CSV table of C-alpha atoms in Angstrom, one decimal:
chain,number,residue,atom,x,y,z
A,1,MET,CA,60.7,140.6,82.1
A,2,THR,CA,59.8,144.0,83.6
A,3,ARG,CA,60.6,142.9,87.2
A,4,ARG,CA,64.4,142.6,87.2
A,5,ASN,CA,66.4,144.3,89.9
A,6,ASP,CA,63.4,145.0,92.0
A,7,PRO,CA,63.1,143.9,95.6
A,8,ILE,CA,60.3,141.5,94.9
A,9,GLU,CA,62.3,139.7,92.2
A,10,ALA,CA,65.3,139.7,94.5
A,11,LEU,CA,63.2,138.0,97.3
A,12,ILE,CA,61.9,135.4,94.9
A,13,GLU,CA,65.4,134.5,93.8
A,14,LEU,CA,66.6,134.1,97.4
A,15,MET,CA,63.5,132.1,98.4
A,16,ALA,CA,64.1,129.7,95.4
A,17,ARG,CA,67.4,128.7,97.0
A,18,LEU,CA,65.7,127.2,100.0
A,19,PRO,CA,65.5,123.3,100.0
A,20,GLY,CA,62.0,122.2,99.0
A,21,LEU,CA,61.2,125.4,97.1
A,22,GLY,CA,61.9,125.9,93.4
A,23,PRO,CA,61.3,129.1,91.3
A,24,ARG,CA,57.6,128.3,90.9
A,25,SER,CA,56.9,127.7,94.6
A,26,ALA,CA,59.1,130.6,95.6
A,27,ARG,CA,57.0,132.9,93.5
A,28,ARG,CA,53.8,131.6,95.1
A,29,ALA,CA,55.3,132.0,98.5
A,30,VAL,CA,56.4,135.6,97.9
A,31,LEU,CA,52.9,136.5,96.6
A,32,TYR,CA,51.4,134.9,99.7
A,33,LEU,CA,53.8,136.8,101.9
A,34,ILE,CA,53.0,140.1,100.2
A,35,ARG,CA,49.3,139.4,100.8
A,36,LYS,CA,49.9,138.6,104.4
A,37,ARG,CA,52.4,141.4,105.0
A,38,ALA,CA,51.4,142.3,108.6
A,39,GLN,CA,50.6,138.8,109.8
A,40,LEU,CA,53.5,136.9,108.2
A,41,LEU,CA,56.0,138.8,106.1
A,42,GLN,CA,57.1,141.3,108.7
A,43,PRO,CA,57.2,138.7,111.6
A,44,LEU,CA,59.2,136.4,109.3
A,45,ALA,CA,61.7,139.1,108.4
A,46,ASP,CA,62.1,139.9,112.1
A,47,ALA,CA,62.4,136.2,113.1
A,48,MET,CA,65.1,135.7,110.4
A,49,GLN,CA,67.0,138.8,111.6
A,50,GLU,CA,66.9,137.4,115.2
A,51,VAL,CA,68.1,133.9,114.2
A,52,ALA,CA,70.8,135.4,112.0
A,53,ARG,CA,72.0,137.4,115.1
A,54,SER,CA,71.7,134.7,117.7
A,55,ALA,CA,71.9,131.2,116.3
A,56,ARG,CA,75.1,129.3,117.0
A,57,GLU,CA,76.4,125.7,117.2
A,58,CYS,CA,76.9,124.2,120.7
A,59,LEU,CA,80.6,124.0,121.3
A,60,ASN,CA,80.2,120.6,123.0
A,61,CYS,CA,77.8,118.6,120.8
A,62,GLY,CA,77.1,120.6,117.6
A,63,ASN,CA,73.4,121.1,118.3
A,64,VAL,CA,72.0,124.4,117.1
A,65,GLY,CA,70.8,126.9,119.6
A,66,THR,CA,71.3,130.4,120.9
A,67,THR,CA,73.9,129.8,123.6
A,68,GLU,CA,77.5,128.6,123.6
A,69,ILE,CA,76.5,125.4,125.2
A,70,CYS,CA,73.1,124.1,124.3
A,71,GLU,CA,70.2,123.5,126.7
A,72,ILE,CA,70.6,119.7,126.3
A,73,CYS,CA,74.3,119.7,127.2
A,74,GLU,CA,73.5,122.1,130.1
A,75,ASP,CA,70.7,119.9,131.5
A,76,THR,CA,72.3,117.9,134.3
A,77,ARG,CA,69.3,115.5,134.4
A,78,ARG,CA,70.5,114.3,131.0
A,79,ALA,CA,74.0,113.4,132.1
A,80,ASN,CA,72.9,109.8,132.5
A,81,GLY,CA,75.9,108.3,130.7
A,82,LEU,CA,74.1,107.8,127.4
A,83,LEU,CA,75.4,109.6,124.3
A,84,CYS,CA,73.5,109.4,121.1
A,85,VAL,CA,75.5,110.1,117.9
A,86,VAL,CA,73.5,111.5,115.0
A,87,GLU,CA,74.5,112.8,111.6
A,88,ASP,CA,72.9,116.2,111.8
A,89,VAL,CA,70.7,118.5,113.8
A,90,ALA,CA,67.6,117.5,112.0
A,91,ASP,CA,68.2,113.9,113.3
A,92,LEU,CA,68.7,115.3,116.8
A,93,TRP,CA,65.3,117.1,116.5
A,94,ALA,CA,63.6,113.9,115.2
A,95,MET,CA,65.0,112.0,118.2
A,96,GLU,CA,63.7,114.7,120.6
A,97,ARG,CA,60.3,114.7,119.0
A,98,SER,CA,60.0,111.0,119.8
A,99,GLY,CA,60.5,112.0,123.5
A,100,VAL,CA,62.0,108.7,124.4
A,101,PHE,CA,65.7,109.4,124.6
A,102,LYS,CA,66.8,111.2,127.9
A,103,GLY,CA,70.6,111.3,127.4
A,104,ARG,CA,72.8,113.7,125.5
A,105,TYR,CA,73.8,114.0,121.8
A,106,HIS,CA,76.8,114.3,119.6
A,107,VAL,CA,76.1,115.8,116.1
A,108,LEU,CA,78.7,114.6,113.6
A,109,GLY,CA,77.7,117.2,111.0
A,110,GLY,CA,77.5,114.7,108.1
A,111,THR,CA,78.9,111.4,107.1
A,112,LEU,CA,82.3,110.2,105.9
A,113,SER,CA,82.4,110.2,102.1
A,114,ALA,CA,85.3,109.3,100.0
A,115,LEU,CA,83.5,110.6,97.0
A,116,GLU,CA,82.9,114.0,98.4
A,117,GLY,CA,86.3,114.1,100.3
A,118,VAL,CA,84.8,114.1,103.8
A,119,GLY,CA,87.2,112.6,106.3
A,120,PRO,CA,87.0,112.1,110.1
A,121,ASP,CA,88.5,115.6,110.8
A,122,ASP,CA,85.8,117.2,108.7
A,123,LEU,CA,83.2,115.8,111.1
A,124,ARG,CA,83.0,116.1,114.9
A,125,ILE,CA,84.7,112.7,115.4
A,126,PRO,CA,87.7,114.2,117.2
A,127,GLY,CA,85.2,116.0,119.5
A,128,LEU,CA,83.4,112.7,120.1
A,129,ILE,CA,86.7,111.0,121.2
A,130,HIS,CA,87.5,114.0,123.4
A,131,ARG,CA,84.1,113.7,125.1
A,132,LEU,CA,84.6,110.0,125.8
A,133,GLU,CA,87.8,111.0,127.5
A,134,THR,CA,86.4,113.9,129.6
A,135,GLU,CA,82.7,113.1,130.2
A,136,GLU,CA,81.3,110.1,132.1
A,137,ILE,CA,79.8,108.1,129.2
A,138,THR,CA,78.8,104.5,129.6
A,139,GLU,CA,77.1,103.8,126.2
A,140,VAL,CA,77.3,105.4,122.8
A,141,ILE,CA,74.2,104.8,120.6
A,142,LEU,CA,75.0,105.2,116.9
A,143,ALA,CA,71.8,106.6,115.5
A,144,LEU,CA,73.1,107.2,112.0
A,145,ASN,CA,70.9,106.9,108.9
A,146,ALA,CA,70.5,103.4,107.4
A,147,THR,CA,72.3,104.6,104.2
A,148,ILE,CA,75.6,103.4,102.9
A,149,ASP,CA,77.5,106.5,104.0
A,150,GLY,CA,75.7,106.4,107.4
A,151,GLN,CA,76.7,102.8,108.0
A,152,THR,CA,80.2,103.3,106.8
A,153,THR,CA,80.6,106.2,109.3
A,154,ALA,CA,79.1,104.0,112.0
A,155,HIS,CA,81.6,101.3,111.4
A,156,TYR,CA,84.5,103.8,111.4
A,157,ILE,CA,83.4,105.2,114.7
A,158,ALA,CA,82.9,101.7,116.1
A,159,ASP,CA,86.5,100.9,115.1
A,160,GLN,CA,87.8,104.1,116.8
A,161,ILE,CA,85.9,103.9,120.1
A,162,GLY,CA,84.5,100.4,120.4
A,163,ALA,CA,87.2,99.4,122.8
A,164,ARG,CA,86.5,102.2,125.3
A,165,VAL,CA,82.7,102.2,125.7
A,166,ALA,CA,79.6,100.1,125.1
A,167,LEU,CA,78.3,100.6,121.6
A,168,SER,CA,74.8,100.1,120.2
A,169,SER,CA,72.8,101.1,117.2
A,170,LEU,CA,69.1,101.6,116.4
A,171,ALA,CA,67.2,98.5,115.6
A,172,GLN,CA,66.3,98.0,111.9
A,173,GLY,CA,63.0,96.5,110.8
A,174,VAL,CA,59.4,97.3,109.7
A,175,PRO,CA,58.4,100.8,110.7
A,176,ILE,CA,55.3,101.2,112.9
A,177,GLY,CA,52.3,101.4,110.6
A,178,GLY,CA,54.5,100.1,107.7
A,179,GLU,CA,52.9,97.8,105.1
A,180,LEU,CA,55.2,95.0,103.8
A,181,ASP,CA,54.0,95.6,100.3
A,182,TYR,CA,55.5,99.1,100.3
A,183,LEU,CA,58.8,98.2,102.0
A,184,ASP,CA,62.0,97.7,100.1
A,185,ASP,CA,63.7,94.3,100.0
A,186,GLY,CA,66.5,95.5,102.3
A,187,THR,CA,64.1,96.4,105.1
A,188,ILE,CA,62.2,93.2,104.8
A,189,SER,CA,65.4,91.2,104.8
A,190,ALA,CA,66.7,93.1,107.9
A,191,ALA,CA,63.4,92.7,109.7
A,192,LEU,CA,63.4,89.0,109.0
A,193,ASN,CA,67.0,88.5,110.1
A,194,ALA,CA,66.3,90.4,113.4
A,195,ARG,CA,63.0,88.6,114.0
A,196,LYS,CA,61.8,88.3,117.6
A,197,ARG,CA,59.9,85.5,119.3
A,198,PHE,CA,56.2,86.4,119.4
B,1,MET,CA,60.8,119.7,123.7
B,2,THR,CA,63.6,121.8,124.9
B,3,ARG,CA,63.4,124.4,122.1
B,4,ARG,CA,60.1,126.1,122.9
B,5,ASN,CA,60.0,129.9,122.9
B,6,ASP,CA,63.4,130.2,121.3
B,7,PRO,CA,64.0,132.2,118.1
B,8,ILE,CA,64.8,129.2,116.0
B,9,GLU,CA,61.5,127.5,117.0
B,10,ALA,CA,59.6,130.7,116.3
B,11,LEU,CA,61.2,130.9,112.8
B,12,ILE,CA,60.3,127.3,112.1
B,13,GLU,CA,56.6,128.0,113.0
B,14,LEU,CA,56.5,131.0,110.7
B,15,MET,CA,58.2,129.2,107.8
B,16,ALA,CA,55.7,126.3,108.2
B,17,ARG,CA,52.9,128.8,107.3
B,18,LEU,CA,54.3,129.3,103.8
B,19,PRO,CA,52.4,127.6,101.0
B,20,GLY,CA,54.4,124.5,99.9
B,21,LEU,CA,56.2,124.1,103.2
B,22,GLY,CA,54.9,122.0,106.1
B,23,PRO,CA,56.5,121.6,109.5
B,24,ARG,CA,59.0,119.1,108.3
B,25,SER,CA,60.3,121.1,105.3
B,26,ALA,CA,60.2,124.3,107.4
B,27,ARG,CA,62.6,122.6,109.9
B,28,ARG,CA,64.9,121.5,107.0
B,29,ALA,CA,64.8,125.0,105.5
B,30,VAL,CA,65.6,126.7,108.8
B,31,LEU,CA,68.6,124.4,109.4
B,32,TYR,CA,69.8,125.1,105.9
B,33,LEU,CA,69.4,128.8,106.6
B,34,ILE,CA,71.4,128.6,109.8
B,35,ARG,CA,74.2,126.8,108.0
B,36,LYS,CA,74.1,129.4,105.2
B,37,ARG,CA,73.8,132.4,107.5
B,38,ALA,CA,75.9,134.9,105.7
B,39,GLN,CA,75.1,133.8,102.1
B,40,LEU,CA,71.3,133.3,102.5
B,41,LEU,CA,69.7,133.9,106.0
B,42,GLN,CA,70.9,137.5,106.4
B,43,PRO,CA,70.2,138.5,102.7
B,44,LEU,CA,66.7,136.9,103.0
B,45,ALA,CA,65.9,138.7,106.2
B,46,ASP,CA,67.0,142.0,104.5
B,47,ALA,CA,65.0,141.2,101.3
B,48,MET,CA,61.9,140.5,103.3
B,49,GLN,CA,62.3,143.7,105.3
B,50,GLU,CA,62.6,145.6,102.0
B,51,VAL,CA,59.6,144.0,100.4
B,52,ALA,CA,57.5,144.4,103.6
B,53,ARG,CA,58.4,148.1,103.4
B,54,SER,CA,58.0,148.7,99.7
B,55,ALA,CA,55.6,146.3,98.1
B,56,ARG,CA,52.2,147.6,97.1
B,57,GLU,CA,49.4,146.9,94.7
B,58,CYS,CA,49.1,149.0,91.5
B,59,LEU,CA,46.2,151.3,92.0
B,60,ASN,CA,45.3,150.8,88.3
B,61,CYS,CA,45.6,147.1,87.6
B,62,GLY,CA,46.2,145.3,90.9
B,63,ASN,CA,49.7,144.0,89.9
B,64,VAL,CA,52.2,143.9,92.7
B,65,GLY,CA,55.2,146.2,92.6
B,66,THR,CA,57.0,149.0,94.5
B,67,THR,CA,55.3,152.0,93.0
B,68,GLU,CA,51.7,153.3,93.1
B,69,ILE,CA,51.2,152.6,89.4
B,70,CYS,CA,53.1,149.5,88.2
B,71,GLU,CA,55.8,149.5,85.5
B,72,ILE,CA,53.5,147.8,83.0
B,73,CYS,CA,50.7,150.4,83.4
B,74,GLU,CA,53.3,153.2,83.2
B,75,ASP,CA,54.8,151.7,80.0
B,76,THR,CA,53.3,153.8,77.1
B,77,ARG,CA,54.5,151.2,74.6
B,78,ARG,CA,52.1,148.7,76.1
B,79,ALA,CA,49.1,151.0,75.6
B,80,ASN,CA,48.1,149.1,72.5
B,81,GLY,CA,44.4,148.7,73.3
B,82,LEU,CA,44.8,145.1,74.5
B,83,LEU,CA,43.8,144.4,78.1
B,84,CYS,CA,44.4,140.9,79.5
B,85,VAL,CA,42.2,140.0,82.5
B,86,VAL,CA,43.8,137.5,84.9
B,87,GLU,CA,42.7,136.0,88.3
B,88,ASP,CA,45.8,136.9,90.3
B,89,VAL,CA,49.3,138.3,90.1
B,90,ALA,CA,50.8,134.8,89.6
B,91,ASP,CA,48.9,134.5,86.4
B,92,LEU,CA,50.2,137.9,85.2
B,93,TRP,CA,53.7,136.7,85.9
B,94,ALA,CA,53.1,133.5,84.0
B,95,MET,CA,51.8,135.6,81.0
B,96,GLU,CA,54.9,137.8,81.2
B,97,ARG,CA,57.2,134.9,81.3
B,98,SER,CA,55.8,133.7,78.0
B,99,GLY,CA,56.9,137.0,76.6
B,100,VAL,CA,54.2,137.1,74.0
B,101,PHE,CA,51.6,139.5,75.3
B,102,LYS,CA,52.6,143.2,74.9
B,103,GLY,CA,49.4,144.9,76.2
B,104,ARG,CA,48.3,145.7,79.7
B,105,TYR,CA,46.7,143.6,82.5
B,106,HIS,CA,43.9,143.8,84.9
B,107,VAL,CA,44.2,141.5,88.0
B,108,LEU,CA,40.8,140.5,89.4
B,109,GLY,CA,42.2,139.3,92.7
B,110,GLY,CA,40.3,136.0,92.6
B,111,THR,CA,37.2,134.5,91.1
B,112,LEU,CA,33.5,134.9,91.9
B,113,SER,CA,32.4,132.2,94.3
B,114,ALA,CA,28.9,131.8,95.7
B,115,LEU,CA,30.3,129.2,98.1
B,116,GLU,CA,32.9,131.5,99.6
B,117,GLY,CA,30.7,134.6,99.3
B,118,VAL,CA,32.9,136.3,96.8
B,119,GLY,CA,30.9,138.8,94.7
B,120,PRO,CA,31.8,141.2,91.9
B,121,ASP,CA,32.6,144.0,94.4
B,122,ASP,CA,35.1,141.8,96.2
B,123,LEU,CA,37.1,141.6,93.0
B,124,ARG,CA,38.5,144.4,90.8
B,125,ILE,CA,35.4,144.1,88.5
B,126,PRO,CA,34.2,147.7,89.2
B,127,GLY,CA,37.8,148.8,88.4
B,128,LEU,CA,37.7,146.9,85.1
B,129,ILE,CA,34.5,148.7,84.1
B,130,HIS,CA,36.0,152.0,85.1
B,131,ARG,CA,39.1,151.3,82.9
B,132,LEU,CA,37.0,150.5,79.9
B,133,GLU,CA,35.3,153.9,80.3
B,134,THR,CA,38.5,155.9,80.8
B,135,GLU,CA,41.3,154.1,78.8
B,136,GLU,CA,41.4,153.4,75.1
B,137,ILE,CA,40.8,149.6,75.2
B,138,THR,CA,39.8,147.8,72.0
B,139,GLU,CA,40.0,144.2,73.1
B,140,VAL,CA,39.7,142.4,76.5
B,141,ILE,CA,41.3,139.0,76.6
B,142,LEU,CA,39.8,136.9,79.4
B,143,ALA,CA,42.8,134.8,80.5
B,144,LEU,CA,41.1,133.1,83.5
B,145,ASN,CA,41.8,129.6,84.7
B,146,ALA,CA,40.0,126.8,83.0
B,147,THR,CA,38.2,125.9,86.3
B,148,ILE,CA,34.5,126.2,87.1
B,149,ASP,CA,35.0,129.3,89.1
B,150,GLY,CA,37.3,130.8,86.5
B,151,GLN,CA,34.8,130.2,83.7
B,152,THR,CA,31.9,131.4,85.8
B,153,THR,CA,33.8,134.6,86.4
B,154,ALA,CA,34.6,134.9,82.7
B,155,HIS,CA,30.9,134.6,81.7
B,156,TYR,CA,29.9,137.2,84.3
B,157,ILE,CA,32.5,139.7,83.0
B,158,ALA,CA,31.4,138.9,79.4
B,159,ASP,CA,27.8,139.7,80.4
B,160,GLN,CA,28.9,143.0,82.0
B,161,ILE,CA,31.2,144.3,79.3
B,162,GLY,CA,30.6,142.3,76.2
B,163,ALA,CA,28.5,145.1,74.6
B,164,ARG,CA,31.2,147.7,74.9
B,165,VAL,CA,34.4,146.0,73.7
B,166,ALA,CA,35.7,143.0,71.7
B,167,LEU,CA,36.1,140.0,74.0
B,168,SER,CA,38.3,137.0,73.6
B,169,SER,CA,39.6,134.1,75.7
B,170,LEU,CA,42.6,131.8,75.6
B,171,ALA,CA,42.4,128.9,73.3
B,172,GLN,CA,41.8,125.5,75.0
B,173,GLY,CA,43.5,122.3,73.7
B,174,VAL,CA,46.5,120.0,74.1
B,175,PRO,CA,49.4,121.7,75.8
B,176,ILE,CA,52.7,121.9,73.9
B,177,GLY,CA,54.6,118.7,74.7
B,178,GLY,CA,51.4,117.2,76.1
B,179,GLU,CA,50.7,113.5,75.7
B,180,LEU,CA,47.1,112.5,75.0
B,181,ASP,CA,47.4,109.5,77.3
B,182,TYR,CA,48.0,111.8,80.3
B,183,LEU,CA,45.3,114.4,79.4
B,184,ASP,CA,41.9,114.5,81.1
B,185,ASP,CA,38.8,113.9,79.0
B,186,GLY,CA,37.7,117.5,79.1
B,187,THR,CA,40.9,118.7,77.5
B,188,ILE,CA,40.8,116.1,74.8
B,189,SER,CA,37.1,117.0,74.1
B,190,ALA,CA,37.9,120.7,73.9
B,191,ALA,CA,40.9,120.1,71.6
B,192,LEU,CA,38.7,117.9,69.3
B,193,ASN,CA,35.9,120.5,69.2
B,194,ALA,CA,38.4,123.3,68.4
B,195,ARG,CA,40.3,121.2,65.8
B,196,LYS,CA,42.1,123.0,63.0
B,197,ARG,CA,42.7,122.1,59.4
B,198,PHE,CA,46.3,120.6,59.1
């Protein structure tokens, strides 16, 4: 290759490390960026610089933002006693996009995993217990992923805090717009077990 | 949403404009970047800044690099009389990865397209004719994509320059490792027509 050690090659190698991009799509993206230098490459470089400078995790809930305590934790209208526990910030954002939940969040930062050596102290579980002791929380909603690790983590948390506060978890069943033919057996079985009177 | 007008949201919106990333994968990528701030986000911001500052198109062939004339055009060992015409820089990179071609390139910057109003002067076709007049070129290899627009462009160029120089195009046939069952009819038909004695 003639392009080793040049800035374009360096950018391609960094871009290829992003989730969802491989070497091939990183090359395409970099060529696109070079073509759109003024409209996209320069703004993107500036935006990354700004996020690298200002992004931080909320000291209270683990959400990502630009302040020590995030906007959601600061919002007194959201201090309604409901605390939604999620695995990571992407899940918090997904909940926020639905626009339905008006309480606060607690971001664990992952799930318990014996295989990967992730224990309770590697997650924000001590922080969660501390919040139950200091904030006025009436219900904890466990919105963890319906995976084995997610459900293991939910059960562990329930064991730890179930005696102090009302606990709930998201309903499982057929997704809206979902076609039975495309659903896995586990979902169909969960939807059947949790069937409701029509 | 609580995250409007903040730098993280701005970065997500810019990332979502990259080819291969949508809003969802842009969010995932930005969260990943924030987690890997020192190892990835800051280096990426710096690399983009550097490319925005230094990237330019080679005045001779249209390749992308950091100098007025690219390394390939500057390389006297590659002045072997062979000129490979490609649609865009991604195709040039693909040829270079194969490591087989040792001549020079000419990047058209697209294909002729009546539908999108792309004529010869919108591409580097005048530049190609100028190079044939000024450089010592013995053979032009038309390495355009095997699409309708690519082949239309190849025929147009052949009409324009076919009298002055030897012309060739890439062979068409079964790709290495290709399984007949997964190939389209056109490829099988081309491979059959160009069959070789075993």
